[in-house]
mmCIF file of C-alpha atoms in Angstrom:
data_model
loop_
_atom_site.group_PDB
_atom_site.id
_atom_site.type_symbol
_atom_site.label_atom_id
_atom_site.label_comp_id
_atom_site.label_asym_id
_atom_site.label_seq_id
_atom_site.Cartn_x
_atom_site.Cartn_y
_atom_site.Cartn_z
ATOM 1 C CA UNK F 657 0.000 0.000 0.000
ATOM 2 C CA UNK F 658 1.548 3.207 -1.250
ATOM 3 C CA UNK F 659 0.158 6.842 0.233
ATOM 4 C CA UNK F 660 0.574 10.159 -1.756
ATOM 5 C CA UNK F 661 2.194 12.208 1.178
ATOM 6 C CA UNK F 662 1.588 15.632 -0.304
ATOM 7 C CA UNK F 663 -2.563 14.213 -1.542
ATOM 8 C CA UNK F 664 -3.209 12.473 1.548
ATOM 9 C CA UNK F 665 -1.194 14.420 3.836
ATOM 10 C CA UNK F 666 -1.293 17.761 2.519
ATOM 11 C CA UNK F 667 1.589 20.329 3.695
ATOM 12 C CA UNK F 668 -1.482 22.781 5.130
ATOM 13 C CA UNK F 669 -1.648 19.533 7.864
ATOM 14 C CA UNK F 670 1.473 20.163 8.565
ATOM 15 C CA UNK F 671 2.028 23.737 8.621
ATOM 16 C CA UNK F 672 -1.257 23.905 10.816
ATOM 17 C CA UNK F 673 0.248 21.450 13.713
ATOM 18 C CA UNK F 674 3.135 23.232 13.741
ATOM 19 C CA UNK F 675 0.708 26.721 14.394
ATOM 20 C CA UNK F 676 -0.650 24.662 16.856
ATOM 21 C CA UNK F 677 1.835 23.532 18.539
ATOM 22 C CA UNK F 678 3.478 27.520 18.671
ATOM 23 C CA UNK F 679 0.135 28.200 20.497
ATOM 24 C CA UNK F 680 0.648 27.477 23.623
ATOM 25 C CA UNK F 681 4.281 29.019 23.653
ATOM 26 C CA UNK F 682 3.333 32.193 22.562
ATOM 27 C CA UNK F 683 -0.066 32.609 24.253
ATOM 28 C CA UNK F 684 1.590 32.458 28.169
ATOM 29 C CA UNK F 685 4.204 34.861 29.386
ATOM 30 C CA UNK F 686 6.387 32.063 30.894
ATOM 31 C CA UNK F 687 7.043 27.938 29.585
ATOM 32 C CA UNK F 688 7.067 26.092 32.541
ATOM 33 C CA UNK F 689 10.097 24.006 31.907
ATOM 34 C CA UNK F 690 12.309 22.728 34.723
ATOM 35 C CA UNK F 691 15.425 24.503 33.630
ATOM 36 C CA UNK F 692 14.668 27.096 31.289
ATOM 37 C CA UNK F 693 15.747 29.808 33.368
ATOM 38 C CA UNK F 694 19.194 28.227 34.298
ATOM 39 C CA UNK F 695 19.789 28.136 30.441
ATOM 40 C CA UNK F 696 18.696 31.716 29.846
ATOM 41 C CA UNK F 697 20.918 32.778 32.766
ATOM 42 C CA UNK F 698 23.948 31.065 31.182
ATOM 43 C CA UNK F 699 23.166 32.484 27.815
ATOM 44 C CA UNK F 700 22.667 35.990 29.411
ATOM 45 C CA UNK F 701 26.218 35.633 30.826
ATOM 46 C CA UNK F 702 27.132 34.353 27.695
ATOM 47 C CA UNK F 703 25.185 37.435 25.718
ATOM 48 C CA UNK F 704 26.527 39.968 28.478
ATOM 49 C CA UNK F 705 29.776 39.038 29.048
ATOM 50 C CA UNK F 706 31.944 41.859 27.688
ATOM 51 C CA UNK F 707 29.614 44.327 29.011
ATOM 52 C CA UNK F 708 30.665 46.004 31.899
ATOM 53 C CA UNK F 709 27.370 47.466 33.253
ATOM 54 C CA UNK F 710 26.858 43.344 33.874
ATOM 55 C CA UNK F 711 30.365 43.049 35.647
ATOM 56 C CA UNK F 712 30.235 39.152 34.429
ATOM 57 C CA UNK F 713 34.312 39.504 33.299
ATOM 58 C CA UNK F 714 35.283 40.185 36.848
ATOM 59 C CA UNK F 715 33.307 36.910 37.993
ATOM 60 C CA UNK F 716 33.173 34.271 35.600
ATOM 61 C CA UNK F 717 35.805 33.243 33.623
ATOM 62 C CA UNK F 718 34.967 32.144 29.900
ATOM 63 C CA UNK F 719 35.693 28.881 28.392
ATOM 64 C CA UNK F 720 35.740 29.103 24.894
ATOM 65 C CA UNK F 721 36.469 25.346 24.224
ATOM 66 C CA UNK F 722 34.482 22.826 21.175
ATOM 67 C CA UNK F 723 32.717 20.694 24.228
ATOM 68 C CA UNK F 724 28.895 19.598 23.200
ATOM 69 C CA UNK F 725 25.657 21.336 24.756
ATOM 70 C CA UNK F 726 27.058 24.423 23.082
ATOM 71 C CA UNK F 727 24.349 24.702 20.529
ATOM 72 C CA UNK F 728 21.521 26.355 22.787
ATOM 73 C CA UNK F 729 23.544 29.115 24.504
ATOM 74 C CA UNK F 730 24.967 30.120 20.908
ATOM 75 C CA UNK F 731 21.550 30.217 19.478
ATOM 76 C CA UNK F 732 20.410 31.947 22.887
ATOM 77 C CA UNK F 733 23.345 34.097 23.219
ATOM 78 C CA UNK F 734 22.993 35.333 19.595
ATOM 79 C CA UNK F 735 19.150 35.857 20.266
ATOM 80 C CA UNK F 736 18.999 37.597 23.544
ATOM 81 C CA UNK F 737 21.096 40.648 21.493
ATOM 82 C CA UNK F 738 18.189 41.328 19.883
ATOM 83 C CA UNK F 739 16.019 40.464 21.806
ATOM 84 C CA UNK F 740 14.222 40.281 25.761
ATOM 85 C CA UNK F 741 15.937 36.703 26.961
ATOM 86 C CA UNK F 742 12.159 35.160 27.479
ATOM 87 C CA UNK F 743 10.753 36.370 24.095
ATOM 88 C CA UNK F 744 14.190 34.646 23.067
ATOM 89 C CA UNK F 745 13.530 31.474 24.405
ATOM 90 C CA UNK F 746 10.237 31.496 23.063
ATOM 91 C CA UNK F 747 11.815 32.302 19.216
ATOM 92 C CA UNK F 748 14.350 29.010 20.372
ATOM 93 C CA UNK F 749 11.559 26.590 21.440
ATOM 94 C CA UNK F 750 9.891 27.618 18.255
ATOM 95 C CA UNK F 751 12.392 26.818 15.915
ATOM 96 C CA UNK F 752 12.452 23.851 17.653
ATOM 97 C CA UNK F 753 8.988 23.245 17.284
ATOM 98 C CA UNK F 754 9.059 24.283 13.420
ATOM 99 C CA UNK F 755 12.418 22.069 12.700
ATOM 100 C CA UNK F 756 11.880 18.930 14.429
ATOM 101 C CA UNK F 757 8.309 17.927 11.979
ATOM 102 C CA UNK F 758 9.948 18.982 9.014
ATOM 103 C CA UNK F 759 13.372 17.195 9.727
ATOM 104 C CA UNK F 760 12.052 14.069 10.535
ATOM 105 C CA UNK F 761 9.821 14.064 6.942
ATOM 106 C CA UNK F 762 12.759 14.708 5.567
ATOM 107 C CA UNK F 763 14.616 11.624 7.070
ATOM 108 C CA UNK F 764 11.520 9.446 5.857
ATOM 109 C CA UNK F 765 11.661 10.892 2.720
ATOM 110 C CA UNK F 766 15.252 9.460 2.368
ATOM 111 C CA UNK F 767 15.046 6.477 3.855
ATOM 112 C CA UNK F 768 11.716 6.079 2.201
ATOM 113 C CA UNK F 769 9.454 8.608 0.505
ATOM 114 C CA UNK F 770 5.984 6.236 1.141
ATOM 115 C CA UNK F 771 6.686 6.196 4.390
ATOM 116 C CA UNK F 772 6.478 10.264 4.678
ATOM 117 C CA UNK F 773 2.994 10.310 6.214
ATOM 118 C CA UNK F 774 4.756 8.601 9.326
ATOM 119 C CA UNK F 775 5.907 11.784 9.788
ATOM 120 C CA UNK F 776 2.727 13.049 11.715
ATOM 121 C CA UNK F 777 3.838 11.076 14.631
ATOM 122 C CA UNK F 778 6.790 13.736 15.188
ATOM 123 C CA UNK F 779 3.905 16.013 16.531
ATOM 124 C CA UNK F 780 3.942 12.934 19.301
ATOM 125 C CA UNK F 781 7.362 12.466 19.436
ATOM 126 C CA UNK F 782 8.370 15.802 19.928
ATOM 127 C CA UNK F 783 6.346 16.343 22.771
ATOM 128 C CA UNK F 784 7.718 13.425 24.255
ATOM 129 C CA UNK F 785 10.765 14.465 23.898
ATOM 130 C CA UNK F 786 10.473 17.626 25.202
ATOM 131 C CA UNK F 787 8.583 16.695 28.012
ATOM 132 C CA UNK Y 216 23.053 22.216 31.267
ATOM 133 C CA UNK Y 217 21.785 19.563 28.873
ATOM 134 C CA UNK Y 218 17.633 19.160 28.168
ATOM 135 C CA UNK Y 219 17.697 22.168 25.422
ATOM 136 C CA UNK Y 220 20.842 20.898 23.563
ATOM 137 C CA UNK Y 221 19.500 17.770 23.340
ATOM 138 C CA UNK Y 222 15.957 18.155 22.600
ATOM 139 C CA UNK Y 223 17.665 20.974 19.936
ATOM 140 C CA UNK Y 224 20.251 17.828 18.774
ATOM 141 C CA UNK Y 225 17.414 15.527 17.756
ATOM 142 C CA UNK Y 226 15.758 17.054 14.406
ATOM 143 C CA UNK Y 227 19.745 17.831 13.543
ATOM 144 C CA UNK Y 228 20.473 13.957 14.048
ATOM 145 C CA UNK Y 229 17.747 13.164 11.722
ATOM 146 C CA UNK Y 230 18.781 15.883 8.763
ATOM 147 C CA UNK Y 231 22.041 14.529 9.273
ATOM 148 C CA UNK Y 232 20.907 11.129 8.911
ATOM 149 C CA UNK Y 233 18.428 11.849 5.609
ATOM 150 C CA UNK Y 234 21.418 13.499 4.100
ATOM 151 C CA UNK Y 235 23.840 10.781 4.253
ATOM 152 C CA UNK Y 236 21.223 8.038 3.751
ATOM 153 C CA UNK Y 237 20.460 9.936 0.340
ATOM 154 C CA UNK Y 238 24.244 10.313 -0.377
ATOM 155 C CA UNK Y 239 25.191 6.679 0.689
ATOM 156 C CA UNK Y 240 26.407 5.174 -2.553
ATOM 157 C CA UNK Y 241 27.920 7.891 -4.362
ATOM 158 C CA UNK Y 242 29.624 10.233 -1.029
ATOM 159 C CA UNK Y 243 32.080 12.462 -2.609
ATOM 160 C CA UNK Y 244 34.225 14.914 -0.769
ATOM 161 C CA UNK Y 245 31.771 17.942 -1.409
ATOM 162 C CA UNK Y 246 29.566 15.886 0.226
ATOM 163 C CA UNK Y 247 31.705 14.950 3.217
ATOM 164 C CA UNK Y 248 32.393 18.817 3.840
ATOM 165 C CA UNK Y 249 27.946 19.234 4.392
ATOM 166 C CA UNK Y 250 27.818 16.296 6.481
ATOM 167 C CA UNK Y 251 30.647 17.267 8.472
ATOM 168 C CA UNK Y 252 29.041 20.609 9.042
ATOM 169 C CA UNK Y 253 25.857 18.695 9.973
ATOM 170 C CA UNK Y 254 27.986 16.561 12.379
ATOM 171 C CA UNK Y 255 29.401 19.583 14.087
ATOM 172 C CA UNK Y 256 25.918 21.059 14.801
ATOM 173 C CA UNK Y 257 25.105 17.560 16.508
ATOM 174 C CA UNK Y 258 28.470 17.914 18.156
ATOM 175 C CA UNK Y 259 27.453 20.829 19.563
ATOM 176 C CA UNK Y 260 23.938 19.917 20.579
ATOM 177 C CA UNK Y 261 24.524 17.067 22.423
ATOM 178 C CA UNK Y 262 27.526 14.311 22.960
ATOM 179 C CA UNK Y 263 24.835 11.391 23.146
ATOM 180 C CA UNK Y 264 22.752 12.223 19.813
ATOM 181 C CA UNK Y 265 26.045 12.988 17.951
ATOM 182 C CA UNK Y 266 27.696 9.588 19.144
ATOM 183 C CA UNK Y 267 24.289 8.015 18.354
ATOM 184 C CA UNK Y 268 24.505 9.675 14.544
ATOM 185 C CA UNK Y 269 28.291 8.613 14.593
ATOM 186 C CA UNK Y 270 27.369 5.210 14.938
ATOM 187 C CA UNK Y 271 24.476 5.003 12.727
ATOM 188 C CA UNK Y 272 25.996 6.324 10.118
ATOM 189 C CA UNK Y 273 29.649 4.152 10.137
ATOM 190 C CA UNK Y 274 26.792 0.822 10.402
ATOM 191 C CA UNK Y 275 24.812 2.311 7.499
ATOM 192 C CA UNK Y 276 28.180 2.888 5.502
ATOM 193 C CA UNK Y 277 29.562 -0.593 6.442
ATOM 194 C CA UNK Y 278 26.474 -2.544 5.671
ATOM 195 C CA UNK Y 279 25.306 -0.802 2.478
ATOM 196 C CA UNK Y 280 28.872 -1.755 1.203
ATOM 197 C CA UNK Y 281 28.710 -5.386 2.236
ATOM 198 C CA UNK Y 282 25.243 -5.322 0.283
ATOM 199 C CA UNK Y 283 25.845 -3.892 -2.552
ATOM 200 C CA UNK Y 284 29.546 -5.425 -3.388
ATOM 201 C CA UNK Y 285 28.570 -9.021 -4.969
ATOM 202 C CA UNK Y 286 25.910 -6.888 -7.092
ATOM 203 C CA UNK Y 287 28.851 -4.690 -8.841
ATOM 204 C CA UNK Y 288 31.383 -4.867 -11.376
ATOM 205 C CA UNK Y 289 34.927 -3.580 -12.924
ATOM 206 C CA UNK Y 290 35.111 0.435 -12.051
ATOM 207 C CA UNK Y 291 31.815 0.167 -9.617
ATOM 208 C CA UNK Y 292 34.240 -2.052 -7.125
ATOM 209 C CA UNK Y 293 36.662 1.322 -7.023
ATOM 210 C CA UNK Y 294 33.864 3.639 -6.900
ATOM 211 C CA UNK Y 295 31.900 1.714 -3.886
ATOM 212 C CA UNK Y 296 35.325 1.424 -2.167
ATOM 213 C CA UNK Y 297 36.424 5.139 -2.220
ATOM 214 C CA UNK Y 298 32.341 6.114 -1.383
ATOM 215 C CA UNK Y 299 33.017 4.163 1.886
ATOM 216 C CA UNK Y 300 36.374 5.556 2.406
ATOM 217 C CA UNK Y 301 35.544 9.021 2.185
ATOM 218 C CA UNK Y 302 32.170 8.198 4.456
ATOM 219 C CA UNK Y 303 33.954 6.724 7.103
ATOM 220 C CA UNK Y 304 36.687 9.699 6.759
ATOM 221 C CA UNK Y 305 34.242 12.096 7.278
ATOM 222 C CA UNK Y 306 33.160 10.931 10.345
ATOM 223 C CA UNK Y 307 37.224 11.845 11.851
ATOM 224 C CA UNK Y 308 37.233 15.544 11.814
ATOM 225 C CA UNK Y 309 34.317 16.212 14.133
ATOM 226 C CA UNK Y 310 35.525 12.393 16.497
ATOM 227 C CA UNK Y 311 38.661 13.778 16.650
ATOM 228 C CA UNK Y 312 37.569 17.501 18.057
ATOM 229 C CA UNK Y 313 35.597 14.933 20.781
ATOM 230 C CA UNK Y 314 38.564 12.887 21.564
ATOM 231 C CA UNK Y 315 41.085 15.903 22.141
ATOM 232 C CA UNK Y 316 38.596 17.722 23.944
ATOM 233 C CA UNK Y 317 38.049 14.721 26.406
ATOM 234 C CA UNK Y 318 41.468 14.133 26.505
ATOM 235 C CA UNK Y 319 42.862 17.516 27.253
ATOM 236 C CA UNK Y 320 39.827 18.646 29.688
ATOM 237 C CA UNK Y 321 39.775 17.873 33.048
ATOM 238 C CA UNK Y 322 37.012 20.303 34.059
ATOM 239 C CA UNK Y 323 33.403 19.658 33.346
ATOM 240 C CA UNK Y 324 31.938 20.918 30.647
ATOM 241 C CA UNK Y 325 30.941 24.573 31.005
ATOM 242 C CA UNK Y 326 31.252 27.460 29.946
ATOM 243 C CA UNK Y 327 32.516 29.465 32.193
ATOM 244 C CA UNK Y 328 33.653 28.802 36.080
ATOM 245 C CA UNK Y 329 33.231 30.949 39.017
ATOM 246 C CA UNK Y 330 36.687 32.891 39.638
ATOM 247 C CA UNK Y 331 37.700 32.058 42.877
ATOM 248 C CA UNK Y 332 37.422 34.560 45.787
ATOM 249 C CA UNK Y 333 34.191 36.028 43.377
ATOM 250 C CA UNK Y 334 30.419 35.188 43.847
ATOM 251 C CA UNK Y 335 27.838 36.682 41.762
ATOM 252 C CA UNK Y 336 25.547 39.545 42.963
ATOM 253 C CA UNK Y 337 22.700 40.924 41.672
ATOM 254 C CA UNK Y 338 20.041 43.524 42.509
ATOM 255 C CA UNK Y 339 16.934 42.535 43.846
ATOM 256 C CA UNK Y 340 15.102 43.799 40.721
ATOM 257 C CA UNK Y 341 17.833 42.553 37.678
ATOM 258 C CA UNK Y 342 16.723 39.503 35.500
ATOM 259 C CA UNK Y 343 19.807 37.479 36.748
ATOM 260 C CA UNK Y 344 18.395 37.915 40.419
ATOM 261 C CA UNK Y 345 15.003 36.418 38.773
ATOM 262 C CA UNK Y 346 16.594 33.685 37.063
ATOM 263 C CA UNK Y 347 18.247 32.700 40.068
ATOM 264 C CA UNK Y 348 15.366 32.887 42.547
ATOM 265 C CA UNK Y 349 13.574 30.167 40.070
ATOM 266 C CA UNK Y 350 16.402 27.904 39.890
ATOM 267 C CA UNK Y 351 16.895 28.020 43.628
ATOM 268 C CA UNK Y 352 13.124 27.455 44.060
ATOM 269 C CA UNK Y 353 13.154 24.692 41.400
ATOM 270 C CA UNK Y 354 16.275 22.791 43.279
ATOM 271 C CA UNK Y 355 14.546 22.901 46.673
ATOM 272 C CA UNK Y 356 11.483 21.331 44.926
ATOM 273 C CA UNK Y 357 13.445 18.737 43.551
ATOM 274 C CA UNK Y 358 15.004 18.036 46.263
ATOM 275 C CA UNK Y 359 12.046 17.828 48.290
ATOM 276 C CA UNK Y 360 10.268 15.432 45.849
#
């Protein structure tokens, strides 16, 4: 049995669970997530560091080293320059919710393109994930 | 430190994973140099997806070779032979930055540590002094539980 992802899935199914799913991140002023604020507080050091109205240089000192778990406070970091750090985290956890849906379709696609419609479940499996 | 990176790592791991899947048979170097960039993003996300995609990726190499070998002939042998080499190559740059890191680093991973003598301070109404009134309040919850 072979589906049509783009006739029996359409990409508006898509594109509206991923609306769906930014709902209830942009809707409430705080995400209740265990350690959210401990990552924006690293990647407000992180942001602030070389300012001196934050006084960060004279307390922490910066390790610049390739170690993994840097991706967040980069993204973070880069974000909070522009922006407030929660509205940040909010832009973050959206990308997250826009990328993770349309990367796993992609990685059916490869492995197999009539298996695409699988790709619904990452609205599941990203919650799980995240939760 | 380590829920964001890795939730972020996941959808990375699987683009990385649909990229060389599609690429398997013919992996050239121009290739190698996207799916090393891929690799360092998982890198950077999170030690456990990128080890995860490491793997995956060498078994996918190894047994797509083994299948396909019997099945070709003459210049095909070279081909599948240097499409292997340069997929398992790949995978060194981005191992090697985890190997010398590990090696070389005795402090945990972090990016920065608390100078000693120093301990942060922060008005009563700055963001930091928010941030760390919820983290305080989420460890004494958690340690209550």
């Amino acid at each position: 049995m072979h589906f049509n992802f783009h006739r029996q899935h359409p990409d508006w199914l898509v594109i509206s669970l991923i609306l769906l799913y930014l709902i209830p991140i942009w809707i409430f002023q705080y995400l209740p997530t265990q350690d959210g604020p401990s990552h924006l507080n690293n990647a407000q050091i992180l942001s602030q560091y070389t300012n001196p109205a934050y006084n960060f240089q004279n307390i922490y000192d910066l390790r610049l080293e390739p170690f993994p778990n840097w991706l967040s406070y980069a993204c973070l970091a880069v974000l909070m320059r522009i922006f407030p750090p929660l509205f940040a985290e909010k832009i973050f956890l959206s990308l997250y919710v826009i990328v993770f849906p349309l990367a796993f379709i992609y990685f059916l696609g490869a492995i197999n393109p009539a298996k695409k419609p699988l790709g619904l479940f990452s609205f599941v499996l990203s919650i799980i994930i995240s939760s | 430190m380590g829920f964001y990176n890795f939730v972020f790592s996941i959808p990375f791991a699987f683009l990385t994973l649909g990229y060389f899947w599609n690429r398997r048979g013919h992996f050239m170097f121009s290739q190698a140099v996207i799916l090393n960039l891929l690799l360092l993003v998982v890198y950077l996300g999170h030690m456990i997806t990128y080890l995860v995609v490491l793997g995956s990726i060498a078994f996918i190499a190894v047994i797509y070779f083994i299948s396909q070998w019997r099945s070709l002939h003459g210049n095909s042998h070279q081909q599948h032979v240097t499409s292997l080499s340069i997929s398992l190559l790949s995978l060194m740059p981005t191992l090697s930055i985890l190997v010398s890191y590990y090696l070389n680093s005795n402090s945990p991973i972090a990016f920065f540590t608390l100078i000693p003598g120093t301990s942060p301070t922060y008005s009563n109404n700055s963001l930091q002094c928010v941030f760390w009134s919820v983290i305080k309040a989420t460890a004494r919850e958690s340690s209550a539980l």
